[in-house]
Tab-separated table of C-alpha atoms in Angstrom:
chain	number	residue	atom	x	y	z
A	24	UNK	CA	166.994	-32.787	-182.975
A	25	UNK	CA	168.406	-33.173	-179.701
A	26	UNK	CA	165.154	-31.550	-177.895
A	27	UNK	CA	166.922	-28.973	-176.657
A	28	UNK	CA	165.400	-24.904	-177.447
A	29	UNK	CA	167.084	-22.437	-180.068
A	30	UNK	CA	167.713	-19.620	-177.256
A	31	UNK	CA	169.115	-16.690	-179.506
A	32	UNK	CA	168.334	-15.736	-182.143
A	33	UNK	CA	171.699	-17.076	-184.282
A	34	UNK	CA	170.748	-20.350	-183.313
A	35	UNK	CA	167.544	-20.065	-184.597
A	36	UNK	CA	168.723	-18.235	-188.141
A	37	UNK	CA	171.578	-20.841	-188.477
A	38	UNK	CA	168.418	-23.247	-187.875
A	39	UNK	CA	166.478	-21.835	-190.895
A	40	UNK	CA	169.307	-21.452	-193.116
A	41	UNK	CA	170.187	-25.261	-192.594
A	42	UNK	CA	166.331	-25.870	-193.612
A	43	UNK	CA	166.515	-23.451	-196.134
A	44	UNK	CA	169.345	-25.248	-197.645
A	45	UNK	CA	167.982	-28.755	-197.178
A	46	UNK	CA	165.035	-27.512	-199.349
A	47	UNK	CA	167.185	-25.964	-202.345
A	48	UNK	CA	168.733	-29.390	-202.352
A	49	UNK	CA	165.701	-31.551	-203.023
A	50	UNK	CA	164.658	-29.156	-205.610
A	51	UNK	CA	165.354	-31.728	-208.509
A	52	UNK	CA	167.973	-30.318	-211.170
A	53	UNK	CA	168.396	-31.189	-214.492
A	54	UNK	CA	167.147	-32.894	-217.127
A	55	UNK	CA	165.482	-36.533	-215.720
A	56	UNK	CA	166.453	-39.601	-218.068
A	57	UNK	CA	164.466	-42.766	-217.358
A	58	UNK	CA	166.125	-46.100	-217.981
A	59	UNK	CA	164.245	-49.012	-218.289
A	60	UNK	CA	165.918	-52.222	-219.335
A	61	UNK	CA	166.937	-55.857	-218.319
A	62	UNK	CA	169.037	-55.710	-214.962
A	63	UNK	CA	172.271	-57.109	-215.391
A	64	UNK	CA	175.768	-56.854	-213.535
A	65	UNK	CA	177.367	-53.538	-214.185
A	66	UNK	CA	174.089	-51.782	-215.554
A	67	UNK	CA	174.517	-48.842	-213.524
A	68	UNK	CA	178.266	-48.678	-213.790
A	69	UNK	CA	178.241	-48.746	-217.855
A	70	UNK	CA	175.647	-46.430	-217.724
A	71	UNK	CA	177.289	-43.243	-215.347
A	72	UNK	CA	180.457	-44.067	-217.394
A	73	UNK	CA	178.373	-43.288	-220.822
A	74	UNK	CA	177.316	-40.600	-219.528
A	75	UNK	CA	180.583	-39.073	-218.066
A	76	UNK	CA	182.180	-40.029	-221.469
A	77	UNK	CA	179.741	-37.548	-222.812
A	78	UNK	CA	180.130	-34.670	-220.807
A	79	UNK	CA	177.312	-35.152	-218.284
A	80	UNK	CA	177.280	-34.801	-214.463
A	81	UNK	CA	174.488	-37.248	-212.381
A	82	UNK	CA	173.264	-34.797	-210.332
A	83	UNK	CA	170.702	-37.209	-208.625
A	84	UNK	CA	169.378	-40.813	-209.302
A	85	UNK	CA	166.916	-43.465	-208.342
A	86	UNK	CA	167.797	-47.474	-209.056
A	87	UNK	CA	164.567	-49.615	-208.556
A	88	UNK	CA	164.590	-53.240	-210.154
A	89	UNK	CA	161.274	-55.020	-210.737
A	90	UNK	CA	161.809	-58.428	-211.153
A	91	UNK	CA	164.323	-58.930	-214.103
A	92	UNK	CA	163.872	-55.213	-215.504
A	93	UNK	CA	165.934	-52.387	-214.418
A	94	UNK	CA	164.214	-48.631	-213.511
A	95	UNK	CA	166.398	-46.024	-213.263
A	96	UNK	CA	166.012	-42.309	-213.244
A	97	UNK	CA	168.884	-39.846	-213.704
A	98	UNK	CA	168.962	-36.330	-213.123
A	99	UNK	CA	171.948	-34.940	-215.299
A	100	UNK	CA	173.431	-31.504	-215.995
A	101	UNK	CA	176.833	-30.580	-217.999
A	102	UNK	CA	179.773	-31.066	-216.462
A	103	UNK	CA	179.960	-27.627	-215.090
A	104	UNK	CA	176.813	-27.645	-213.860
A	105	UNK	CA	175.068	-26.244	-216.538
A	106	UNK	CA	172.420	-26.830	-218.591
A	107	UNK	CA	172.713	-30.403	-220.625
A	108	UNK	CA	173.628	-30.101	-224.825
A	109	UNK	CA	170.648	-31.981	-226.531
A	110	UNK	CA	173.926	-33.495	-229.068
A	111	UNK	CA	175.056	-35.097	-225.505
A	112	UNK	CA	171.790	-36.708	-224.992
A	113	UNK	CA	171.672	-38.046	-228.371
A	114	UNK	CA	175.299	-39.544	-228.258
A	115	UNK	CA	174.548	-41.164	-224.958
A	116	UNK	CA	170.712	-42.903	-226.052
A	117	UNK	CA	172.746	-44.255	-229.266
A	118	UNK	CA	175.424	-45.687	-227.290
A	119	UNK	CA	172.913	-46.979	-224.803
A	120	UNK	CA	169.670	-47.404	-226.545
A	121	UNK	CA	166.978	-45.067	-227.634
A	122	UNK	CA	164.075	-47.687	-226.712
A	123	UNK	CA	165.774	-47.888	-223.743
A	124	UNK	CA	166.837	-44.499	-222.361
A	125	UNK	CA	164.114	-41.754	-222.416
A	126	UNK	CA	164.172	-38.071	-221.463
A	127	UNK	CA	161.010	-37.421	-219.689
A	128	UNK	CA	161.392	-33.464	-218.854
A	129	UNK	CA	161.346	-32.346	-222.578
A	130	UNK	CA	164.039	-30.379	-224.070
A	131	UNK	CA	166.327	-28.660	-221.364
A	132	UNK	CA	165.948	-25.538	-219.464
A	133	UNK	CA	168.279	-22.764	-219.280
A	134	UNK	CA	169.095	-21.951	-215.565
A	135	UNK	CA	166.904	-18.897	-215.654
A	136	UNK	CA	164.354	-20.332	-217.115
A	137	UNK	CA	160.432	-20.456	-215.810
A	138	UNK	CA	160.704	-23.905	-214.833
A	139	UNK	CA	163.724	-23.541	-212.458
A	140	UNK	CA	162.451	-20.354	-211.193
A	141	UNK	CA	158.917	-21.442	-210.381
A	142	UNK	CA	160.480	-24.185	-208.281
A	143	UNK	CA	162.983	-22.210	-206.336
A	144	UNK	CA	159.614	-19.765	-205.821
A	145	UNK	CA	158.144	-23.277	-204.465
A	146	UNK	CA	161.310	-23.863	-202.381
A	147	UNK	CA	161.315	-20.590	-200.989
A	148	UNK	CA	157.333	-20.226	-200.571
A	149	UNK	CA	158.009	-23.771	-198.567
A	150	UNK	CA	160.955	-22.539	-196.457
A	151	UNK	CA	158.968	-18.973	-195.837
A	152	UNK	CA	156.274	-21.474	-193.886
A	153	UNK	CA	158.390	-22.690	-191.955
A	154	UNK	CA	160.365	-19.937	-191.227
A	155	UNK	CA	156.766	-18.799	-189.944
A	156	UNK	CA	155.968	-21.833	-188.270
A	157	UNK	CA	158.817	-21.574	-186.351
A	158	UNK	CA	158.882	-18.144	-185.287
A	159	UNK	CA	155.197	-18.776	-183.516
A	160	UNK	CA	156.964	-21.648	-182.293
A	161	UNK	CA	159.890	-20.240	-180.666
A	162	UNK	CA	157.714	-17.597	-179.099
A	163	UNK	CA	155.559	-20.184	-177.582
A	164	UNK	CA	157.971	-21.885	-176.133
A	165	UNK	CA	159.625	-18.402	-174.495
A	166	UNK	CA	156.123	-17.741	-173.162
A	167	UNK	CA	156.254	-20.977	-171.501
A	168	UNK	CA	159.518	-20.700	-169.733
C-alpha cells in the first residue's frame, strides 16, 4: 500500500492471509431479500427492526433509490449465524409485504451445502492466483535488488 517490498517471508504470508480474508468476506452469505417499494422516512429502519424481531441477522445490504421507489437488497442469516428458517421469512414478508419483499436465492442453503462450497472453492481458486501472482512477483522484485 505504502510501496514499500514484503522482505520475509511473514510479511508476505501475513500479506496473503489479509487477502485471503478480504476474499472470504465478499463471498455473499445468506439468503438475498430484494425490497422494492416507495421510499419513505424510516424505510430502512422499520425494515432491519422486522427483521431482528424475527430472528434474522443482516449480514450485508445494498440501499439504492430510483426516483420515488426504494431498492434494497438484504443478505440475512439466523441470528447465530446460521442458516435462515423459511417460517422467519414468511413472518417478516407478511409484516412487510409479500408484493413487496422477495427472496431471490430460492429456498436456503445449509452451510455445507453445494452452493456455499462452490463459492468458497471460487474464493479460494481466486486467492490461490494471487497467492501465485505474487510469489512471481516477490521474486522479481528480489532479482532486481
Amino acid at each position: 500500500m505504502d510501496g514499500c517490498t514484503l522482505d520475509t517471508d511473514g510479511e508476505k504470508q501475513r500479506v496473503m492471509k489479509c487477502l485471503e480474508a478480504a476474499i472470504r468476506r465478499r463471498a455473499a452469505q445468506g439468503l438475498r431479500l430484494e425490497l422494492c417499494t416507495t421510499d419513505r422516512v424510516g424505510l430502512l429502519s422499520e425494515t432491519t427492526r422486522v427483521f431482528r424481531e424475527n430472528g434474522l441477522s443482516v449480514v450485508r445490504a445494498g440501499v439504492t433509490t430510483q426516483g420515488d421507489k426504494a431498492l434494497n437488497s438484504f443478505y440475512v442469516t439466523s441470528m447465530s449465524g446460521g442458516p435462515v428458517d423459511m417460517r422467519s421469512i414468511e413472518a417478516v414478508r407478511n409484516e412487510i409485504g409479500k408484493q413487496m419483499l422477495l427472496v431471490k436465492d430460492g429456498v436456503p442453503k445449509s452451510k455445507g451445502s453445494s452452493h456455499t462450497l462452490s463459492t468458497l472453492k471460487s474464493a479460494l481458486s481466486l486467492t490461490s492466483l494471487l497467492r501465485l501472482q505474487w510469489e512471481r512477483f516477490s521474486s522479481n522484485v528480489s532479482l532486481i535488488k
